[in-house]
Structure formats: structure tokens, C-alpha cells
Coordinates of C-alpha atoms in Angstrom, one line a residue:
M3 CA 0.0 0.0 0.0
G4 CA 2.9 2.3 0.6
S5 CA 3.6 2.5 -3.1
L6 CA 0.2 4.3 -3.7
P7 CA 0.1 8.1 -3.5
E8 CA -1.1 9.4 -0.1
D9 CA -4.6 10.4 -1.4
D10 CA -5.1 7.0 -2.8
Q11 CA -4.1 5.3 0.4
R12 CA -6.7 7.4 2.3
K13 CA -9.3 6.3 -0.3
V14 CA -8.4 2.6 0.2
L15 CA -8.7 3.0 4.0
H16 CA -12.1 4.6 3.5
A17 CA -13.2 1.8 1.3
L18 CA -12.0 -0.8 3.8
V19 CA -13.9 0.8 6.6
L20 CA -17.1 0.7 4.4
F21 CA -16.4 -3.0 3.6
C22 CA -16.0 -3.9 7.2
G23 CA -19.2 -2.2 8.1
Q24 CA -21.0 -3.9 5.2
A25 CA -19.6 -7.3 6.4
R26 CA -21.1 -6.5 9.9
A27 CA -17.9 -6.0 11.9
R28 CA -18.3 -6.3 15.6
Q29 CA -16.4 -4.8 18.5
E30 CA -15.4 -8.3 19.7
D31 CA -13.7 -8.9 16.3
V32 CA -11.2 -6.1 16.9
P33 CA -8.7 -7.9 19.3
E34 CA -8.4 -10.8 16.8
S35 CA -7.8 -8.4 13.9
I36 CA -5.1 -6.6 15.8
A37 CA -3.4 -9.9 16.7
R38 CA -3.6 -11.1 13.1
S39 CA -2.3 -7.8 11.7
G40 CA 1.0 -7.9 13.6
I41 CA 0.8 -4.3 14.8
R42 CA 1.1 -3.5 18.5
P43 CA -2.1 -2.9 20.4
T44 CA -0.7 0.4 21.5
Q45 CA -0.2 1.8 18.0
A46 CA -2.6 4.5 16.8
P47 CA -4.6 2.3 14.3
A48 CA -5.1 -0.4 16.9
A49 CA -6.2 2.1 19.5
M50 CA -8.7 3.6 17.1
L51 CA -10.2 0.2 16.3
T52 CA -10.3 -0.7 19.9
T53 CA -12.3 2.4 20.8
W54 CA -14.4 1.8 17.6
R55 CA -13.4 5.1 16.1
S56 CA -13.3 5.3 12.4
G57 CA -11.3 8.1 10.9
M58 CA -8.2 6.2 10.1
G59 CA -8.0 8.2 6.9
T60 CA -7.2 11.3 9.0
L61 CA -4.1 9.8 10.5
P62 CA -0.7 11.1 9.5
A63 CA 0.8 9.7 6.3
H64 CA 3.3 7.5 8.2
E65 CA 0.4 5.7 9.9
L66 CA -1.6 4.8 6.8
T67 CA 0.2 1.5 6.0
K68 CA -0.1 0.4 9.6
S69 CA -3.9 1.2 9.4
F70 CA -4.3 -1.0 6.4
R71 CA -3.2 -4.3 8.0
P72 CA -5.7 -4.4 10.9
L73 CA -8.6 -3.3 8.6
V74 CA -7.8 -6.1 6.2
A75 CA -7.7 -8.5 9.1
L76 CA -11.0 -7.2 10.4
F77 CA -12.6 -7.6 7.0
S78 CA -11.2 -11.1 6.7
I79 CA -12.8 -12.1 10.1
T80 CA -16.1 -10.5 9.4
D81 CA -16.5 -11.7 5.8
T82 CA -15.6 -15.3 6.8
R83 CA -18.3 -15.2 9.5
R84 CA -20.8 -13.7 7.0
R85 CA -19.9 -16.4 4.5
T86 CA -20.4 -19.1 7.1
L87 CA -23.7 -17.7 8.5
H88 CA -25.4 -16.2 5.5
C89 CA -23.8 -17.7 2.3
A90 CA -23.1 -21.3 3.3
G91 CA -25.9 -22.7 1.1
G92 CA -24.7 -20.6 -1.9
C93 CA -25.2 -17.0 -2.7
G94 CA -25.1 -14.6 -5.6
H95 CA -22.1 -12.6 -4.4
A96 CA -19.5 -12.7 -7.2
W97 CA -16.7 -12.2 -4.7
H98 CA -17.7 -15.4 -2.8
N99 CA -17.8 -17.4 -6.0
R100 CA -14.3 -17.1 -7.4
A101 CA -12.3 -20.1 -8.3
P102 CA -8.5 -20.0 -7.9
G103 CA -7.0 -17.8 -10.5
G104 CA -9.8 -15.3 -10.3
R105 CA -12.3 -17.1 -12.6
R106 CA -15.9 -17.3 -11.6
R107 CA -17.0 -20.7 -10.4
S108 CA -19.7 -22.5 -12.2
S109 CA -23.2 -21.2 -11.4
S110 CA -24.3 -24.6 -10.1
A111 CA -22.6 -23.8 -6.8
T112 CA -24.5 -20.5 -6.4
V113 CA -28.0 -19.4 -6.0
E114 CA -29.3 -17.7 -9.1
R115 CA -30.5 -14.1 -8.3
P116 CA -31.8 -11.4 -10.7
R117 CA -29.1 -9.4 -12.2
T118 CA -29.0 -5.8 -11.3
A119 CA -26.7 -3.0 -12.3
P120 CA -23.6 -3.0 -10.2
R121 CA -23.3 -0.4 -7.6
R122 CA -20.4 1.9 -8.0
P123 CA -18.4 3.0 -5.0
S124 CA -19.1 6.6 -4.1
D125 CA -15.4 7.5 -3.7
G126 CA -14.7 7.1 -7.4
G127 CA -12.6 4.0 -7.7
A128 CA -11.5 3.0 -4.2
V129 CA -12.2 -0.7 -5.0
L130 CA -9.7 -0.6 -7.8
L131 CA -7.2 1.2 -5.6
L132 CA -7.8 -1.5 -2.9
H133 CA -7.1 -4.2 -5.5
R134 CA -3.9 -2.4 -6.5
A135 CA -2.8 -2.1 -2.9
I136 CA -3.3 -5.8 -2.3
V137 CA -2.0 -7.0 -5.7
P138 CA 0.6 -4.6 -7.0
L139 CA 0.8 -4.2 -10.8

């Protein structure tokens, strides 16, 4: 993530906070996410998560990369729980139905749902920036 310009890093953090909220992050998930991230519980991003304060995008530039790791860990925890509880019998979420290599799995493993127009992120491309932060070009 450190290779992205600072403005893009802030957009990625904002998108991650939204993803965590959408995946129904809980306060009790925070200690596990901090442990998985490898940052110390006393560092600013960990303290912000522990007190359930968003606003990591307002941290100084040198704290942005440290903020990314616990948010990705939090999203991993919450999305795994969501998959287990709500999507175990199959779902229409494209991101839950990817085969290794990024190809979509056959539709027989998913529940067919009406297709709707994809919703675009309100921050103008944070999802693409998030992908670039995780998988550098």
C-alpha cells in the first residue's frame, strides 16, 4: 500500500472501513484483527479500532500503512463469518464465488438471483485502488 500516493491510500482505507461495516464487523472482532495484523495494540490504528473510532484516513501519512493491516484482518474475520452464516448454502455474491486464478465458479454452486446494475463506489474507484494495494501491478 505504501507505493500508492497518499490520497489513494486514504481512499483505500475509507473503502476498507465501508467493507468492514457492510460485512457487519463487531467490536469483539477487533482484538483478533489486531493480533492477526501484527501491529502492537498500543499503536494508533489499533487504539482507534479498539475504541471503535473510524477516521483512520485522518491519521498522519506515516500511519496509513499500519492502518491497512488491521482493517484487512478485520474484514477477513467478518467476511468469513458472514460467508459461514449467510452464504453457506450458496449466494449470488460474485466475490464469494471465485475459483483459484480469479475465474468465476460454475453457477451450479451458487443461488441464481436477478441481475441488477452493479453499484459503483461513491469514492470514485476505491475498490480498484484497494485491489492495486493488495495485488501490485
